[in-house]
Amino acid sequence: MTQTPPASVSIPRSLFVFAPLYGGLVVLAGVLGTKIADLGHWPVLGDMAVESGIFAFLLLVVLASTVTELHGEQVARRLVRYGFIPLILSMILLKLVIEVVPPAPIWAHQAEFALILGQGARMQFAGLISYGTSQILNVYVFARLAGAGVGNGVGSGLIVRAWLASMLSQVVDTAIFITISFWGVAGADGTALPIGQMMASQVIAKLALSTVMVPVLIWLAVRLGRRLDAAG
């Protein structure tokens, strides 16, 4: 008895390109987040500093919104959910390499390696919750604005949707991550860390970057995606 071969599944070229890029950036965002970047002095806003993971996170927002625009909300939601796989796997591997795998005798940088890449369980949990919540929210808002008639995939409407969804997701991401990570944690002087102040500075910096970077990048990514799919 012969079996009928399964029907081949055609993956759009843009999704084939954007999905692995998304997975890599999910992992990279956590690694980059260990460095606090100085963004210099901005008019009105003053001196700004932000954790460097924001640059990878903003690209995650770009990719999730682009996939929503090109392939629909449900596909983008699956992309976000699958993003938990490389994120959790990277956390496990880092934990194993830092705490279980012994360093070679000729390598003298174990302490620095653990300091930079090691994160406590509380911060890891905060990262998982903030990632999932903010990315799903970004996809939801971006799609709902399109359904409400804000933009039609081209021109200024797309930029407005990208900007609004990114701004909201950034605020939620920061609020969740800082609250879970630092609520009740004491500073060097023994008093509780100023969570409100920490949150405000991060939100301002992220909103500024979202305004400058995200809308244009999403517009470019959508155009690129459509060219990839047309060529496929």
PDB file of C-alpha atoms in Angstrom:
ATOM      1  CA  MET A   1       0.000   0.000   0.000  1.00  0.00           C
ATOM      2  CA  THR A   2       1.512   3.276  -1.026  1.00  0.00           C
ATOM      3  CA  GLN A   3       1.263   6.296   1.182  1.00  0.00           C
ATOM      4  CA  THR A   4       0.460   9.713  -0.135  1.00  0.00           C
ATOM      5  CA  PRO A   5       3.329  12.062   0.651  1.00  0.00           C
ATOM      6  CA  PRO A   6       2.370  14.975   2.884  1.00  0.00           C
ATOM      7  CA  ALA A   7       1.647  18.239   1.143  1.00  0.00           C
ATOM      8  CA  SER A   8       4.563  20.608   1.215  1.00  0.00           C
ATOM      9  CA  VAL A   9       4.223  23.671   3.398  1.00  0.00           C
ATOM     10  CA  SER A  10       5.180  26.931   1.764  1.00  0.00           C
ATOM     11  CA  ILE A  11       6.732  29.423   4.169  1.00  0.00           C
ATOM     12  CA  PRO A  12       6.738  33.032   2.974  1.00  0.00           C
ATOM     13  CA  ARG A  13      10.265  34.186   2.362  1.00  0.00           C
ATOM     14  CA  SER A  14       9.888  37.188   4.671  1.00  0.00           C
ATOM     15  CA  LEU A  15       8.788  34.951   7.551  1.00  0.00           C
ATOM     16  CA  PHE A  16      11.656  32.579   6.818  1.00  0.00           C
ATOM     17  CA  VAL A  17      14.052  35.527   7.227  1.00  0.00           C
ATOM     18  CA  PHE A  18      12.401  37.372  10.112  1.00  0.00           C
ATOM     19  CA  ALA A  19      11.630  34.396  12.398  1.00  0.00           C
ATOM     20  CA  PRO A  20      15.225  33.239  13.082  1.00  0.00           C
ATOM     21  CA  LEU A  21      16.307  36.859  13.381  1.00  0.00           C
ATOM     22  CA  TYR A  22      13.603  37.346  16.008  1.00  0.00           C
ATOM     23  CA  GLY A  23      14.775  34.307  17.975  1.00  0.00           C
ATOM     24  CA  GLY A  24      18.366  35.514  17.993  1.00  0.00           C
ATOM     25  CA  LEU A  25      17.377  38.981  19.177  1.00  0.00           C
ATOM     26  CA  VAL A  26      15.310  37.510  22.034  1.00  0.00           C
ATOM     27  CA  VAL A  27      18.490  35.947  23.398  1.00  0.00           C
ATOM     28  CA  LEU A  28      20.679  38.950  22.615  1.00  0.00           C
ATOM     29  CA  ALA A  29      18.376  41.365  24.449  1.00  0.00           C
ATOM     30  CA  GLY A  30      19.076  39.615  27.748  1.00  0.00           C
ATOM     31  CA  VAL A  31      22.825  39.585  27.185  1.00  0.00           C
ATOM     32  CA  LEU A  32      23.010  43.243  26.163  1.00  0.00           C
ATOM     33  CA  GLY A  33      20.871  44.254  29.124  1.00  0.00           C
ATOM     34  CA  THR A  34      23.779  43.829  31.517  1.00  0.00           C
ATOM     35  CA  LYS A  35      25.361  47.050  30.235  1.00  0.00           C
ATOM     36  CA  ILE A  36      23.983  50.489  31.080  1.00  0.00           C
ATOM     37  CA  ALA A  37      24.471  52.777  28.084  1.00  0.00           C
ATOM     38  CA  ASP A  38      24.978  56.532  28.280  1.00  0.00           C
ATOM     39  CA  LEU A  39      22.770  58.215  25.682  1.00  0.00           C
ATOM     40  CA  GLY A  40      24.179  61.658  26.376  1.00  0.00           C
ATOM     41  CA  HIS A  41      22.372  64.905  27.078  1.00  0.00           C
ATOM     42  CA  TRP A  42      19.100  65.480  25.238  1.00  0.00           C
ATOM     43  CA  PRO A  43      17.281  68.820  24.933  1.00  0.00           C
ATOM     44  CA  VAL A  44      14.476  69.078  27.510  1.00  0.00           C
ATOM     45  CA  LEU A  45      15.007  65.455  28.637  1.00  0.00           C
ATOM     46  CA  GLY A  46      18.486  66.005  30.072  1.00  0.00           C
ATOM     47  CA  ASP A  47      21.015  63.220  30.661  1.00  0.00           C
ATOM     48  CA  MET A  48      19.734  59.787  29.716  1.00  0.00           C
ATOM     49  CA  ALA A  49      20.981  56.297  30.427  1.00  0.00           C
ATOM     50  CA  VAL A  50      19.332  53.018  29.509  1.00  0.00           C
ATOM     51  CA  GLU A  51      20.104  49.314  29.675  1.00  0.00           C
ATOM     52  CA  SER A  52      21.574  48.260  26.337  1.00  0.00           C
ATOM     53  CA  GLY A  53      19.082  45.452  25.833  1.00  0.00           C
ATOM     54  CA  ILE A  54      16.645  48.104  24.654  1.00  0.00           C
ATOM     55  CA  PHE A  55      18.326  48.182  21.250  1.00  0.00           C
ATOM     56  CA  ALA A  56      17.601  44.490  20.664  1.00  0.00           C
ATOM     57  CA  PHE A  57      14.149  44.852  22.220  1.00  0.00           C
ATOM     58  CA  LEU A  58      13.230  47.670  19.868  1.00  0.00           C
ATOM     59  CA  LEU A  59      14.168  45.433  16.957  1.00  0.00           C
ATOM     60  CA  LEU A  60      11.896  42.737  18.418  1.00  0.00           C
ATOM     61  CA  VAL A  61       9.081  45.275  18.353  1.00  0.00           C
ATOM     62  CA  VAL A  62       9.955  46.075  14.739  1.00  0.00           C
ATOM     63  CA  LEU A  63       9.922  42.423  13.694  1.00  0.00           C
ATOM     64  CA  ALA A  64       6.735  41.515  15.581  1.00  0.00           C
ATOM     65  CA  SER A  65       4.885  44.496  14.101  1.00  0.00           C
ATOM     66  CA  THR A  66       6.224  43.730  10.636  1.00  0.00           C
ATOM     67  CA  VAL A  67       5.069  40.110  10.823  1.00  0.00           C
ATOM     68  CA  THR A  68       1.665  41.320  12.041  1.00  0.00           C
ATOM     69  CA  GLU A  69       1.401  43.622   9.042  1.00  0.00           C
ATOM     70  CA  LEU A  70       2.536  41.021   6.515  1.00  0.00           C
ATOM     71  CA  HIS A  71       1.086  37.770   7.869  1.00  0.00           C
ATOM     72  CA  GLY A  72      -1.581  38.661  10.420  1.00  0.00           C
ATOM     73  CA  GLU A  73      -1.976  38.845  14.182  1.00  0.00           C
ATOM     74  CA  GLN A  74      -2.193  35.098  14.781  1.00  0.00           C
ATOM     75  CA  VAL A  75       1.123  34.392  13.068  1.00  0.00           C
ATOM     76  CA  ALA A  76       2.766  37.215  15.024  1.00  0.00           C
ATOM     77  CA  ARG A  77       1.378  35.835  18.292  1.00  0.00           C
ATOM     78  CA  ARG A  78       2.894  32.449  17.514  1.00  0.00           C
ATOM     79  CA  LEU A  79       6.209  34.139  16.739  1.00  0.00           C
ATOM     80  CA  VAL A  80       6.161  35.758  20.195  1.00  0.00           C
ATOM     81  CA  ARG A  81       5.244  32.485  21.912  1.00  0.00           C
ATOM     82  CA  TYR A  82       7.965  30.561  20.089  1.00  0.00           C
ATOM     83  CA  GLY A  83      10.380  33.269  21.210  1.00  0.00           C
ATOM     84  CA  PHE A  84      10.150  31.812  24.721  1.00  0.00           C
ATOM     85  CA  ILE A  85      11.994  28.708  23.497  1.00  0.00           C
ATOM     86  CA  PRO A  86      15.384  30.307  22.699  1.00  0.00           C
ATOM     87  CA  LEU A  87      14.968  32.682  25.672  1.00  0.00           C
ATOM     88  CA  ILE A  88      14.437  29.910  28.232  1.00  0.00           C
ATOM     89  CA  LEU A  89      17.031  27.653  26.613  1.00  0.00           C
ATOM     90  CA  SER A  90      19.637  30.424  26.729  1.00  0.00           C
ATOM     91  CA  MET A  91      18.904  31.010  30.427  1.00  0.00           C
ATOM     92  CA  ILE A  92      19.375  27.317  31.183  1.00  0.00           C
ATOM     93  CA  LEU A  93      22.596  27.071  29.191  1.00  0.00           C
ATOM     94  CA  LEU A  94      24.066  30.178  30.819  1.00  0.00           C
ATOM     95  CA  LYS A  95      23.192  28.812  34.247  1.00  0.00           C
ATOM     96  CA  LEU A  96      24.868  25.496  33.442  1.00  0.00           C
ATOM     97  CA  VAL A  97      27.992  27.060  31.958  1.00  0.00           C
ATOM     98  CA  ILE A  98      28.399  29.456  34.883  1.00  0.00           C
ATOM     99  CA  GLU A  99      27.594  27.167  37.806  1.00  0.00           C
ATOM    100  CA  VAL A 100      28.173  23.606  36.595  1.00  0.00           C
ATOM    101  CA  VAL A 101      30.805  23.570  33.857  1.00  0.00           C
ATOM    102  CA  PRO A 102      34.197  24.249  35.474  1.00  0.00           C
ATOM    103  CA  PRO A 103      36.512  26.821  33.877  1.00  0.00           C
ATOM    104  CA  ALA A 104      39.754  25.621  32.328  1.00  0.00           C
ATOM    105  CA  PRO A 105      42.857  26.235  34.499  1.00  0.00           C
ATOM    106  CA  ILE A 106      44.321  28.506  31.812  1.00  0.00           C
ATOM    107  CA  TRP A 107      41.213  30.740  31.798  1.00  0.00           C
ATOM    108  CA  ALA A 108      41.186  33.376  34.505  1.00  0.00           C
ATOM    109  CA  HIS A 109      37.945  35.230  33.783  1.00  0.00           C
ATOM    110  CA  GLN A 110      35.269  33.063  35.382  1.00  0.00           C
ATOM    111  CA  ALA A 111      34.279  35.762  37.873  1.00  0.00           C
ATOM    112  CA  GLU A 112      33.897  38.410  35.167  1.00  0.00           C
ATOM    113  CA  PHE A 113      31.962  35.988  32.958  1.00  0.00           C
ATOM    114  CA  ALA A 114      29.564  35.148  35.785  1.00  0.00           C
ATOM    115  CA  LEU A 115      29.194  38.803  36.773  1.00  0.00           C
ATOM    116  CA  ILE A 116      28.258  39.931  33.268  1.00  0.00           C
ATOM    117  CA  LEU A 117      26.109  37.028  32.075  1.00  0.00           C
ATOM    118  CA  GLY A 118      24.736  35.660  35.328  1.00  0.00           C
ATOM    119  CA  GLN A 119      21.266  36.834  36.307  1.00  0.00           C
ATOM    120  CA  GLY A 120      19.338  35.948  39.426  1.00  0.00           C
ATOM    121  CA  ALA A 121      16.176  33.855  39.200  1.00  0.00           C
ATOM    122  CA  ARG A 122      14.050  36.877  40.080  1.00  0.00           C
ATOM    123  CA  MET A 123      15.425  38.962  37.230  1.00  0.00           C
ATOM    124  CA  GLN A 124      15.100  36.076  34.802  1.00  0.00           C
ATOM    125  CA  PHE A 125      11.458  35.641  35.794  1.00  0.00           C
ATOM    126  CA  ALA A 126      10.923  39.385  35.344  1.00  0.00           C
ATOM    127  CA  GLY A 127      12.434  39.180  31.870  1.00  0.00           C
ATOM    128  CA  LEU A 128      10.144  36.332  30.843  1.00  0.00           C
ATOM    129  CA  ILE A 129       6.985  38.056  32.066  1.00  0.00           C
ATOM    130  CA  SER A 130       7.853  41.476  30.662  1.00  0.00           C
ATOM    131  CA  TYR A 131       8.905  40.029  27.293  1.00  0.00           C
ATOM    132  CA  GLY A 132       5.737  38.003  26.771  1.00  0.00           C
ATOM    133  CA  THR A 133       3.333  40.661  28.017  1.00  0.00           C
ATOM    134  CA  SER A 134       4.835  43.609  26.165  1.00  0.00           C
ATOM    135  CA  GLN A 135       5.323  41.794  22.871  1.00  0.00           C
ATOM    136  CA  ILE A 136       1.798  40.358  22.810  1.00  0.00           C
ATOM    137  CA  LEU A 137       0.479  43.805  23.695  1.00  0.00           C
ATOM    138  CA  ASN A 138       2.485  45.370  20.870  1.00  0.00           C
ATOM    139  CA  VAL A 139       1.069  42.897  18.346  1.00  0.00           C
ATOM    140  CA  TYR A 140      -2.473  43.360  19.677  1.00  0.00           C
ATOM    141  CA  VAL A 141      -2.414  47.173  19.605  1.00  0.00           C
ATOM    142  CA  PHE A 142      -0.736  47.288  16.191  1.00  0.00           C
ATOM    143  CA  ALA A 143      -3.365  44.952  14.712  1.00  0.00           C
ATOM    144  CA  ARG A 144      -6.323  46.632  16.410  1.00  0.00           C
ATOM    145  CA  LEU A 145      -5.291  50.070  15.190  1.00  0.00           C
ATOM    146  CA  ALA A 146      -5.247  48.686  11.659  1.00  0.00           C
ATOM    147  CA  GLY A 147      -8.725  47.267  12.195  1.00  0.00           C
ATOM    148  CA  ALA A 148      -9.868  50.660  13.444  1.00  0.00           C
ATOM    149  CA  GLY A 149      -8.773  52.232  10.177  1.00  0.00           C
ATOM    150  CA  VAL A 150      -5.463  53.756  11.312  1.00  0.00           C
ATOM    151  CA  GLY A 151      -3.345  53.260   8.218  1.00  0.00           C
ATOM    152  CA  ASN A 152      -3.628  50.658   5.511  1.00  0.00           C
ATOM    153  CA  GLY A 153      -0.137  49.209   5.511  1.00  0.00           C
ATOM    154  CA  VAL A 154       1.388  52.161   3.722  1.00  0.00           C
ATOM    155  CA  GLY A 155       2.385  55.741   4.309  1.00  0.00           C
ATOM    156  CA  SER A 156       1.930  57.718   7.508  1.00  0.00           C
ATOM    157  CA  GLY A 157      -0.800  55.442   8.878  1.00  0.00           C
ATOM    158  CA  LEU A 158       1.639  52.569   9.265  1.00  0.00           C
ATOM    159  CA  ILE A 159       4.107  54.864  11.015  1.00  0.00           C
ATOM    160  CA  VAL A 160       1.454  56.093  13.451  1.00  0.00           C
ATOM    161  CA  ARG A 161       0.412  52.536  14.336  1.00  0.00           C
ATOM    162  CA  ALA A 162       4.033  51.509  14.790  1.00  0.00           C
ATOM    163  CA  TRP A 163       4.725  54.469  17.043  1.00  0.00           C
ATOM    164  CA  LEU A 164       1.661  54.065  19.274  1.00  0.00           C
ATOM    165  CA  ALA A 165       2.034  50.296  19.706  1.00  0.00           C
ATOM    166  CA  SER A 166       5.743  50.587  20.421  1.00  0.00           C
ATOM    167  CA  MET A 167       5.292  53.370  22.974  1.00  0.00           C
ATOM    168  CA  LEU A 168       2.662  51.458  24.929  1.00  0.00           C
ATOM    169  CA  SER A 169       4.592  48.182  24.903  1.00  0.00           C
ATOM    170  CA  GLN A 170       7.759  49.942  26.090  1.00  0.00           C
ATOM    171  CA  VAL A 171       5.977  51.458  29.087  1.00  0.00           C
ATOM    172  CA  VAL A 172       4.462  48.106  30.053  1.00  0.00           C
ATOM    173  CA  ASP A 173       7.755  46.259  29.585  1.00  0.00           C
ATOM    174  CA  THR A 174       9.625  48.686  31.836  1.00  0.00           C
ATOM    175  CA  ALA A 175       6.945  48.769  34.517  1.00  0.00           C
ATOM    176  CA  ILE A 176       6.758  44.974  34.762  1.00  0.00           C
ATOM    177  CA  PHE A 177      10.496  44.319  34.627  1.00  0.00           C
ATOM    178  CA  ILE A 178      11.571  46.926  37.177  1.00  0.00           C
ATOM    179  CA  THR A 179       8.711  46.155  39.572  1.00  0.00           C
ATOM    180  CA  ILE A 180       9.357  42.404  39.633  1.00  0.00           C
ATOM    181  CA  SER A 181      13.143  42.771  39.677  1.00  0.00           C
ATOM    182  CA  PHE A 182      13.552  45.450  42.320  1.00  0.00           C
ATOM    183  CA  TRP A 183      10.422  45.662  44.482  1.00  0.00           C
ATOM    184  CA  GLY A 184      11.548  45.555  48.107  1.00  0.00           C
ATOM    185  CA  VAL A 185      15.256  45.421  47.202  1.00  0.00           C
ATOM    186  CA  ALA A 186      17.417  47.643  49.395  1.00  0.00           C
ATOM    187  CA  GLY A 187      20.114  49.905  48.044  1.00  0.00           C
ATOM    188  CA  ALA A 188      23.603  50.501  49.439  1.00  0.00           C
ATOM    189  CA  ASP A 189      22.214  52.746  52.195  1.00  0.00           C
ATOM    190  CA  GLY A 190      19.765  50.102  53.373  1.00  0.00           C
ATOM    191  CA  THR A 191      16.638  51.870  52.091  1.00  0.00           C
ATOM    192  CA  ALA A 192      14.380  50.542  49.363  1.00  0.00           C
ATOM    193  CA  LEU A 193      15.447  51.335  45.835  1.00  0.00           C
ATOM    194  CA  PRO A 194      13.571  54.273  44.251  1.00  0.00           C
ATOM    195  CA  ILE A 195      11.531  52.176  41.825  1.00  0.00           C
ATOM    196  CA  GLY A 196       9.480  55.125  40.605  1.00  0.00           C
ATOM    197  CA  GLN A 197      12.576  57.144  39.736  1.00  0.00           C
ATOM    198  CA  MET A 198      14.244  54.165  38.073  1.00  0.00           C
ATOM    199  CA  MET A 199      11.101  53.473  36.068  1.00  0.00           C
ATOM    200  CA  ALA A 200      10.625  57.083  34.982  1.00  0.00           C
ATOM    201  CA  SER A 201      14.141  57.483  33.598  1.00  0.00           C
ATOM    202  CA  GLN A 202      13.941  54.189  31.727  1.00  0.00           C
ATOM    203  CA  VAL A 203      10.512  54.991  30.277  1.00  0.00           C
ATOM    204  CA  ILE A 204      11.607  58.421  29.071  1.00  0.00           C
ATOM    205  CA  ALA A 205      14.705  57.001  27.390  1.00  0.00           C
ATOM    206  CA  LYS A 206      12.783  54.145  25.781  1.00  0.00           C
ATOM    207  CA  LEU A 207       9.994  56.379  24.547  1.00  0.00           C
ATOM    208  CA  ALA A 208      12.532  58.729  22.994  1.00  0.00           C
ATOM    209  CA  LEU A 209      14.259  55.837  21.226  1.00  0.00           C
ATOM    210  CA  SER A 210      10.911  54.374  20.150  1.00  0.00           C
ATOM    211  CA  THR A 211       9.939  57.679  18.601  1.00  0.00           C
ATOM    212  CA  VAL A 212      13.237  58.052  16.760  1.00  0.00           C
ATOM    213  CA  MET A 213      13.850  54.466  15.640  1.00  0.00           C
ATOM    214  CA  VAL A 214      10.814  52.204  15.556  1.00  0.00           C
ATOM    215  CA  PRO A 215       8.312  53.752  13.103  1.00  0.00           C
ATOM    216  CA  VAL A 216      10.842  54.206  10.300  1.00  0.00           C
ATOM    217  CA  LEU A 217      12.374  50.757  10.868  1.00  0.00           C
ATOM    218  CA  ILE A 218       8.952  49.078  10.706  1.00  0.00           C
ATOM    219  CA  TRP A 219       8.124  50.939   7.510  1.00  0.00           C
ATOM    220  CA  LEU A 220      11.408  49.792   5.973  1.00  0.00           C
ATOM    221  CA  ALA A 221      10.979  46.209   7.237  1.00  0.00           C
ATOM    222  CA  VAL A 222       7.471  45.970   5.788  1.00  0.00           C
ATOM    223  CA  ARG A 223       8.735  47.155   2.430  1.00  0.00           C
ATOM    224  CA  LEU A 224      11.588  44.650   2.585  1.00  0.00           C
ATOM    225  CA  GLY A 225       9.220  41.849   3.567  1.00  0.00           C
ATOM    226  CA  ARG A 226       6.903  42.555   0.680  1.00  0.00           C
ATOM    227  CA  ARG A 227       9.803  42.540  -1.757  1.00  0.00           C
ATOM    228  CA  LEU A 228      11.028  39.220  -0.336  1.00  0.00           C
ATOM    229  CA  ASP A 229       7.587  37.666  -0.653  1.00  0.00           C
ATOM    230  CA  ALA A 230       7.117  39.021  -4.173  1.00  0.00           C
ATOM    231  CA  ALA A 231      10.475  37.571  -5.187  1.00  0.00           C
ATOM    232  CA  GLY A 232       9.580  34.200  -3.686  1.00  0.00           C
TER     233      GLY A 232
END
